[in-house]
Short mmCIF file of C-alpha atoms in Angstrom, two decimals:
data_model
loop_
_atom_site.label_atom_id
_atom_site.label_comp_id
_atom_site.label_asym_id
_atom_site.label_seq_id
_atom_site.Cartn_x
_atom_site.Cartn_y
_atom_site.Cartn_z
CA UNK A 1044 11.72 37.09 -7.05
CA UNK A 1045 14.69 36.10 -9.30
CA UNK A 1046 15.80 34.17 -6.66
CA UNK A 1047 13.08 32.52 -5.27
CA UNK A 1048 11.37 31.79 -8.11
CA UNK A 1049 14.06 29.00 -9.38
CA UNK A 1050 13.80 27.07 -5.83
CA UNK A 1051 10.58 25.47 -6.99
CA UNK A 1052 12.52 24.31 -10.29
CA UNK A 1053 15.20 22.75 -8.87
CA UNK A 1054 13.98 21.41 -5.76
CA UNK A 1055 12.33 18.04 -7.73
CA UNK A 1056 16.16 17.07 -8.42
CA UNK A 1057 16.28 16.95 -4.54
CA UNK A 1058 13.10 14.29 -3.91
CA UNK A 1059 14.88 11.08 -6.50
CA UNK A 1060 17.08 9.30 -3.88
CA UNK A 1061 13.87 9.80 -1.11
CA UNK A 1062 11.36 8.22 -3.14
CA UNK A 1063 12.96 5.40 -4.35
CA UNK A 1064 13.67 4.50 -0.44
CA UNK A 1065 9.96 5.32 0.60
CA UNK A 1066 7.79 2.04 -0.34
CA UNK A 1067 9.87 -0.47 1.06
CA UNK A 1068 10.60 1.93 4.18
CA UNK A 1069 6.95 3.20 5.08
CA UNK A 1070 3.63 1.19 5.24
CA UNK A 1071 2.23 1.05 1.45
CA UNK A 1072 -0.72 2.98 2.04
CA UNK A 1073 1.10 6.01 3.70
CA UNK A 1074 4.36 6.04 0.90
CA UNK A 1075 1.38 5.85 -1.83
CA UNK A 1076 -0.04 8.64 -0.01
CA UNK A 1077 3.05 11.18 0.13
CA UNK A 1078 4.52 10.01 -3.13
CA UNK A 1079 1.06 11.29 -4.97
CA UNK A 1080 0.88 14.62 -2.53
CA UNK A 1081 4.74 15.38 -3.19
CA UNK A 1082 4.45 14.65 -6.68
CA UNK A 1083 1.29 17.02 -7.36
CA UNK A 1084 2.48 19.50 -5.36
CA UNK A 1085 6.18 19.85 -6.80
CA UNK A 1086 4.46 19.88 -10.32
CA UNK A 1087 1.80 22.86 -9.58
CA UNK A 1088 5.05 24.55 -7.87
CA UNK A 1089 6.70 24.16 -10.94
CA UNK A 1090 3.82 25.72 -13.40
CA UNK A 1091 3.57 28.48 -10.77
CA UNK A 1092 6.98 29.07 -10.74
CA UNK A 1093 7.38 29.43 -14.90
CA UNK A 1094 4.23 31.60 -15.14
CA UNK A 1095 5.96 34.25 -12.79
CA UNK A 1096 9.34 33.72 -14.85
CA UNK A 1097 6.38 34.93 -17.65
CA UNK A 1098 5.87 38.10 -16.50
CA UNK A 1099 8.51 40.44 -15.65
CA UNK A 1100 9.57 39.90 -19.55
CA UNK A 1101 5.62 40.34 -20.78
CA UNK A 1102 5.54 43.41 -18.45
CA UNK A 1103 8.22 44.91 -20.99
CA UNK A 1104 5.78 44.90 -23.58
CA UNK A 1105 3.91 47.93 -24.33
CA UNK A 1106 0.80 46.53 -24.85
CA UNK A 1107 0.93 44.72 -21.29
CA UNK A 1108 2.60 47.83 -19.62
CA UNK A 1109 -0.56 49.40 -20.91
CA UNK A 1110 -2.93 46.94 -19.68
CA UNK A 1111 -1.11 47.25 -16.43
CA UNK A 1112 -0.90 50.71 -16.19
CA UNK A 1113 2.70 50.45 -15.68
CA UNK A 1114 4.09 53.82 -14.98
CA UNK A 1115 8.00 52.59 -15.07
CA UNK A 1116 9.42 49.29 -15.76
CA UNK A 1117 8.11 46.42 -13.72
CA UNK A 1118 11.57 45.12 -13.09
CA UNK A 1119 15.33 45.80 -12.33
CA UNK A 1120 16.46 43.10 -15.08
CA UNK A 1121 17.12 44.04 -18.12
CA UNK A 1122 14.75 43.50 -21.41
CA UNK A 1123 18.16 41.64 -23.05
CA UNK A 1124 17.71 39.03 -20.47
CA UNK A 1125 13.97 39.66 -19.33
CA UNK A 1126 12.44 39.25 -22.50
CA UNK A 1127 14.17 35.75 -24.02
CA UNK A 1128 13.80 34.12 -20.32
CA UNK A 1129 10.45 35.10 -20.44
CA UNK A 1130 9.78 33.71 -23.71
CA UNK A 1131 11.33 30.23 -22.76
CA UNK A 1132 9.26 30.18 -19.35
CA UNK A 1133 6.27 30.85 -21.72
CA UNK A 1134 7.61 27.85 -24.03
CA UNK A 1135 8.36 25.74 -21.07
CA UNK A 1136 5.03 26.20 -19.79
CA UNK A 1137 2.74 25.75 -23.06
CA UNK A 1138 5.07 22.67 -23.25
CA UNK A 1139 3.63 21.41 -19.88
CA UNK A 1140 0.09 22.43 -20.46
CA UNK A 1141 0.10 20.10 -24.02
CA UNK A 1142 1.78 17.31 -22.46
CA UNK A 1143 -0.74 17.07 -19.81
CA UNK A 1144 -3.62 17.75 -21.66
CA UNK A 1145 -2.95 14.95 -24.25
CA UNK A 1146 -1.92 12.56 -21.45
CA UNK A 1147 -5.15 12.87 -20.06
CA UNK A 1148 -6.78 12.78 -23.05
CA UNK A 1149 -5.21 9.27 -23.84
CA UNK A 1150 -6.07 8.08 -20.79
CA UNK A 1151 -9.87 9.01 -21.04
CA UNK A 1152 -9.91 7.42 -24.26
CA UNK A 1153 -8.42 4.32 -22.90
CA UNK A 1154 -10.95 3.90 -20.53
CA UNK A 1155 -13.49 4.40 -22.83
CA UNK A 1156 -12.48 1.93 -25.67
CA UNK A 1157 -11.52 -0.41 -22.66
CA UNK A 1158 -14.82 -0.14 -20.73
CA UNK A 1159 -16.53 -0.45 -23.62
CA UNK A 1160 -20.30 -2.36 -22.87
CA UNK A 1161 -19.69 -4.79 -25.72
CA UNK A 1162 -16.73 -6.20 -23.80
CA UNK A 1163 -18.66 -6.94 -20.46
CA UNK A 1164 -21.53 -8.16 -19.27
CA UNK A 1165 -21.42 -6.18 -16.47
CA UNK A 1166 -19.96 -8.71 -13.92
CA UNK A 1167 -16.97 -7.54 -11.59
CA UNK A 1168 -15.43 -11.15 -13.12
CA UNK A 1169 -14.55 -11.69 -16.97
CA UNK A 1170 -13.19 -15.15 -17.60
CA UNK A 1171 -11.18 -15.25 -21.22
CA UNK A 1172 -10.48 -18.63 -22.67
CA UNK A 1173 -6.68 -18.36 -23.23
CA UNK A 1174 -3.99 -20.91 -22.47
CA UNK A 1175 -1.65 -18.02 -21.78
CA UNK A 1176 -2.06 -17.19 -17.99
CA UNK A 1177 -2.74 -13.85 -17.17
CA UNK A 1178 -4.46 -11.58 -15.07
CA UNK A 1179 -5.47 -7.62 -14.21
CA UNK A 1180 -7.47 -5.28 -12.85
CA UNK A 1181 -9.58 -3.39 -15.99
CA UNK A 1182 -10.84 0.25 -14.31
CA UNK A 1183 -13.85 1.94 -15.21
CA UNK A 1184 -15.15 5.16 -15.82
CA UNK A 1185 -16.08 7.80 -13.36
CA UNK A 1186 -19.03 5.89 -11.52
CA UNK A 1187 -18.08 2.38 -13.13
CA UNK A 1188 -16.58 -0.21 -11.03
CA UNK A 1189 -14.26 -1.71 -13.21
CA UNK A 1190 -13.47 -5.57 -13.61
CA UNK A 1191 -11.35 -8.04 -12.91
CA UNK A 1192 -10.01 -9.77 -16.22
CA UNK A 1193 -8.75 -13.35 -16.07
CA UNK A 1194 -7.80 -15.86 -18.06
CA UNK A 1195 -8.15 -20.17 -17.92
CA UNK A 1196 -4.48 -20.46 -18.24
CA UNK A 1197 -4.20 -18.59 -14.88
CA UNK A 1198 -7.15 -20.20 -13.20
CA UNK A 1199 -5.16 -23.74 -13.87
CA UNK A 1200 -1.95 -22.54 -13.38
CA UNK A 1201 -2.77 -22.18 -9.32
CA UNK A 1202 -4.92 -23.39 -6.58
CA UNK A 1203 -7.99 -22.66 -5.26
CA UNK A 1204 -6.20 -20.19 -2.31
CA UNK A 1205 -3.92 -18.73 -4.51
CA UNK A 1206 -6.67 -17.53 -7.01
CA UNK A 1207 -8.78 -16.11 -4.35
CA UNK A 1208 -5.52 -14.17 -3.15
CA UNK A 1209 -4.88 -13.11 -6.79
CA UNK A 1210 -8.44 -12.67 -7.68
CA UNK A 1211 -8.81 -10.26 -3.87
CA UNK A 1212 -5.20 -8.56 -5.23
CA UNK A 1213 -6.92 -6.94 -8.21
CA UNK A 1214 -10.09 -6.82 -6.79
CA UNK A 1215 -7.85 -3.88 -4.06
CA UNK A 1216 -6.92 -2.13 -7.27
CA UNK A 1217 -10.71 -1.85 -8.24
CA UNK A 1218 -11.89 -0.66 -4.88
CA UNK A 1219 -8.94 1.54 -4.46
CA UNK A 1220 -8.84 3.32 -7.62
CA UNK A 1221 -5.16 2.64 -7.98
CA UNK A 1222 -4.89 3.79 -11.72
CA UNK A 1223 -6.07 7.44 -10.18
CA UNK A 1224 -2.58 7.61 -8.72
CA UNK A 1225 -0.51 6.09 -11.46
CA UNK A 1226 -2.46 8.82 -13.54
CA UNK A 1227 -1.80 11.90 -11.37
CA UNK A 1228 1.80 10.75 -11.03
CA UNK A 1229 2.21 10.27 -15.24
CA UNK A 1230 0.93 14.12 -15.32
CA UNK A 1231 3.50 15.45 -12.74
CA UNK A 1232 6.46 13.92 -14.74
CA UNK A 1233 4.80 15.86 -17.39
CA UNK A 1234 5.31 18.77 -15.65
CA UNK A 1235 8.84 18.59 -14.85
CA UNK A 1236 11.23 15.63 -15.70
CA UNK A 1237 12.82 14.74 -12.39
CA UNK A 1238 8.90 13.61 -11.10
CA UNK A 1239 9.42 11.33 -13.44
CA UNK A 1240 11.37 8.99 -10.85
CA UNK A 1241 8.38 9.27 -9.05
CA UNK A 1242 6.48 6.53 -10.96
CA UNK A 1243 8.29 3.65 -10.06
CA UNK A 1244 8.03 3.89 -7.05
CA UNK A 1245 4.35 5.09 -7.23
CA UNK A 1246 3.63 1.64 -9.17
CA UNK A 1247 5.66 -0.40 -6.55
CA UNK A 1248 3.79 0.83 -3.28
CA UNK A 1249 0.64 0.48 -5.09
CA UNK A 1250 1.03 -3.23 -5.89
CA UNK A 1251 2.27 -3.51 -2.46
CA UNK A 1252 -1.50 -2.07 -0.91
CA UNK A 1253 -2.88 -4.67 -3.40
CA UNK A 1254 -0.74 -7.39 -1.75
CA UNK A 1255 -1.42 -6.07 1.94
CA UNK A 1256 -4.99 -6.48 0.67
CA UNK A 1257 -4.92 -10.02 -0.46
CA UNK A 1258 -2.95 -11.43 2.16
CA UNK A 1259 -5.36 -9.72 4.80
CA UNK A 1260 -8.17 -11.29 2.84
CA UNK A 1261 -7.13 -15.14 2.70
CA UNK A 1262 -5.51 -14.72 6.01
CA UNK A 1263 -2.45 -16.06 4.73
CA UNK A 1264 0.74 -14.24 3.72
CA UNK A 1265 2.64 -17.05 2.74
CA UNK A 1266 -0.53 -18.06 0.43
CA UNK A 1267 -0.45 -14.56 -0.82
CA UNK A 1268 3.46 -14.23 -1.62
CA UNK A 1269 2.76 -18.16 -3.66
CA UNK A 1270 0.31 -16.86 -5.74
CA UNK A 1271 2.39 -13.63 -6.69
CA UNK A 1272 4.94 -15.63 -7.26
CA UNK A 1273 3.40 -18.54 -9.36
CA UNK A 1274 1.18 -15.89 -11.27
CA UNK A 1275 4.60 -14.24 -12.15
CA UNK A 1276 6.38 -17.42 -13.35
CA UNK A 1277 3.69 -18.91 -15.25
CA UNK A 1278 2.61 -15.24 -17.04
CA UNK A 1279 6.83 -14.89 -17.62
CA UNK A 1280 7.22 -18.91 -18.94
CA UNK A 1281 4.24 -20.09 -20.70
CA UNK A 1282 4.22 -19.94 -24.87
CA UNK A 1283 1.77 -19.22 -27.12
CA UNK A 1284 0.47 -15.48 -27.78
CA UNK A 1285 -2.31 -13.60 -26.39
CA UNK A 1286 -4.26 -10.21 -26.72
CA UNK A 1287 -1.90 -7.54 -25.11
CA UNK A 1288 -3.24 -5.88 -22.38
CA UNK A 1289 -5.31 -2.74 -22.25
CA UNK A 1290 -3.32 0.49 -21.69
CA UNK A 1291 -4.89 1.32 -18.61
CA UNK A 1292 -4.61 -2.25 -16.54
CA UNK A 1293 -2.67 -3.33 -13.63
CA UNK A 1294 -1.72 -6.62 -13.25
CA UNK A 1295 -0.33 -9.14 -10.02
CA UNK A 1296 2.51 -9.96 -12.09
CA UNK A 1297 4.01 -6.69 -12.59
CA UNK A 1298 6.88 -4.93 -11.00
CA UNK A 1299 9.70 -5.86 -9.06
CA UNK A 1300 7.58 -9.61 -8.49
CA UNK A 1301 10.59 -11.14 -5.83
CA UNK A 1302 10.81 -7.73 -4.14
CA UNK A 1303 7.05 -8.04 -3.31
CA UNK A 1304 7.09 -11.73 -2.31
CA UNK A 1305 9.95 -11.06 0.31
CA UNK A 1306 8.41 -7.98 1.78
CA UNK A 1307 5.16 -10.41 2.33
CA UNK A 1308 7.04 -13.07 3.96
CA UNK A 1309 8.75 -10.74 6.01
CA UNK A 1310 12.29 -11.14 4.49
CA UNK A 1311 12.68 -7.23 3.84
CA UNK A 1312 14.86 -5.45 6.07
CA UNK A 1313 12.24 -2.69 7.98
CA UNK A 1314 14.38 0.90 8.71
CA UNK A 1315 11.94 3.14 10.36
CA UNK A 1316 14.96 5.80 10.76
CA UNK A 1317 15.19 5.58 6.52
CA UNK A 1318 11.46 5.76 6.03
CA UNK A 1319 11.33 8.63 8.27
CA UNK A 1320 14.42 10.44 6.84
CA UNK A 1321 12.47 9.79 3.45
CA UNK A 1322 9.68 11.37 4.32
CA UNK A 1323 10.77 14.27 6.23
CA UNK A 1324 12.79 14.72 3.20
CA UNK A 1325 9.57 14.49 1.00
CA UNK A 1326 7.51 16.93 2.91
CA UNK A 1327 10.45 19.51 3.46
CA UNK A 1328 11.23 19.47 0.10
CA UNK A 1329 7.09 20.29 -0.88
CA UNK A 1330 7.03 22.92 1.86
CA UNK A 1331 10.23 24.80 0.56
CA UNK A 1332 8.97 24.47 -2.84
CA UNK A 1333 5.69 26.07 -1.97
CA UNK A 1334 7.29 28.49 0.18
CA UNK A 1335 9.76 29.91 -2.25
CA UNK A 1336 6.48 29.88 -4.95
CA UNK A 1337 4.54 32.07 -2.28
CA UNK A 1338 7.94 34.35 -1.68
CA UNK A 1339 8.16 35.13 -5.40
CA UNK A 1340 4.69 35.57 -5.85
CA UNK A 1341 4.80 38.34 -3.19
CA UNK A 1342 8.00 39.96 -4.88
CA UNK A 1343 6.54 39.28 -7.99
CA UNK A 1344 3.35 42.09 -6.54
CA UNK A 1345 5.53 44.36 -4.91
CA UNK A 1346 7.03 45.10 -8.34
CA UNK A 1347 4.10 45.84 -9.74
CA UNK A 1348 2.76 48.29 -7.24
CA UNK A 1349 6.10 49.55 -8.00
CA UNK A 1350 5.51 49.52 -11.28
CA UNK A 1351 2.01 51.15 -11.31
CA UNK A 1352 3.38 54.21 -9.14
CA UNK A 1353 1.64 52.90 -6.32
CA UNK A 1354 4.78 52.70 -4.00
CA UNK A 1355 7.46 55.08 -5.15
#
């Protein structure tokens, strides 16, 4: 189990230089897809793997020995280095366990002060008077749609087209409960600090679905790619200030805006061979992890029965 039971901690290193290649590489829906799977899976590898780093050091202790009806030590290693690595795993993982507990706290609380009733009127459309153009997609609560938040300054700052492709952009955040995977990929970077290259390019193929979406629904990409683009420029150039967004929105403008634009028009080099090398990479990487979690795990039991005198 010493062995095995460090594959699952180092393997995250491995997945940086795959993701980052993914969402311009694979259709959006498919890299948003295996980024969130990889990315939850590496992270509950990762807790598995420091609560079995937990116990051959607890299994020292007479109180757990007891508990266990140990009948001889539960493992080879000795309590000078069993003990303290337990105690760190233990750290480690308490660590992990606040981190995500508070992030999802904050997040449920931003939904709440953000989908507060006072603030709506229950429309899917909320029109602010502000010169400053900007717009985003506002979720909901479990079981609440959501709305779409825009203000004047955007409405004049394009044309008819381009605000129904900006308007159908963040509508495709709404419907597909984007914010769902930008959540679940904020807690696995809680859980170990390499996933945190994960949300990048978790954000990027997102917006790209939402731009799929739009273009799809005016039946024009090039419209689609001008009203990205305008949105962008007029949210990055106008004056004047404005009420900062709520924590939990997602707007046109955001991200890597000319990246976007040229994958809509087409001007973005396609490599299948890359996004397949990505992914295979991806997926391997999640499989070895899990497999090296389920070989420690069974070392980890075989020790025990050792340990409880049921094979001598």
């Amino acid at each position: 189990m010493i062995y095995a039971v460090w594959i699952p901690l180092l393997v995250p290193f491995l997945v940086v230089p795959a993701a980052s290649r993914l969402a311009d590489a694979l259709s959006p829906v498919r890299a948003v897809r295996l980024l969130a799977a990889t990315g939850a899976g590496l992270a509950l590898c990762t807790v598995f793997a420091l609560a079995l780093l937990v116990v051959p050091g607890a299994g020292r202790l007479s109180a757990v020995a007891a508990v266990g009806e140990f009948v001889r030590p539960l493992a080879a290693v000795e309590p000078a280095v069993a003990v303290p690595l337990s105690a760190a795993a233990l750290a480690l993982l308490l660590g992990c366990a606040v981190a995500v507990t508070g992030a999802a706290r904050r997040h449920w609380g931003q939904l709440h002060r953000a989908a507060r009733p006072e603030r709506s009127d229950g429309s899917e459309l909320a029109v602010l008077r502000d010169t400053r153009p900007d717009a985003y997609a506002l979720p909901g609560r479990p079981g609440s749609p959501g709305r779409i938040v825009v203000t004047t300054g955007m409405l004049h700052a394009l044309e008819p087209a381009e605000r129904d492709a900006l308007l159908a952009h963040e509508r495709a955040h709404l419907t597909g409960r984007h914010h769902l995977y930008l959540v679940a990929a904020e807690l696995s970077a809680r859980c170990h600090p390499a996933l945190r290259a994960l949300r990048a390019p978790m954000g990027y193929a997102l917006e790209r679905c939402a731009d799929e979406t739009a273009a799809h629904a005016v039946g024009d990409r090039r419209v689609a790619a001008r009203a990205i683009g305008r949105a962008a420029l007029a949210a990055r150039t106008a004056g004047g200030g404005s009420a900062p967004r709520p924590a939990p929105a997602l707007a046109a403008a955001a991200g890597p805006v000319p990246r976007r634009v040229a994958a809509l028009l087409g001007r973005t080099a396609v490599r299948p061979r890359i996004g397949r090398a990505a992914a295979v990479t991806l997926i391997a990487c999640l499989a070895v992890s899990g497999a090296a979690a389920l070989d420690a795990t069974h070392d980890l039991h075989s020790s025990i029965e050792v340990a409880q005198g049921e094979n001598p």
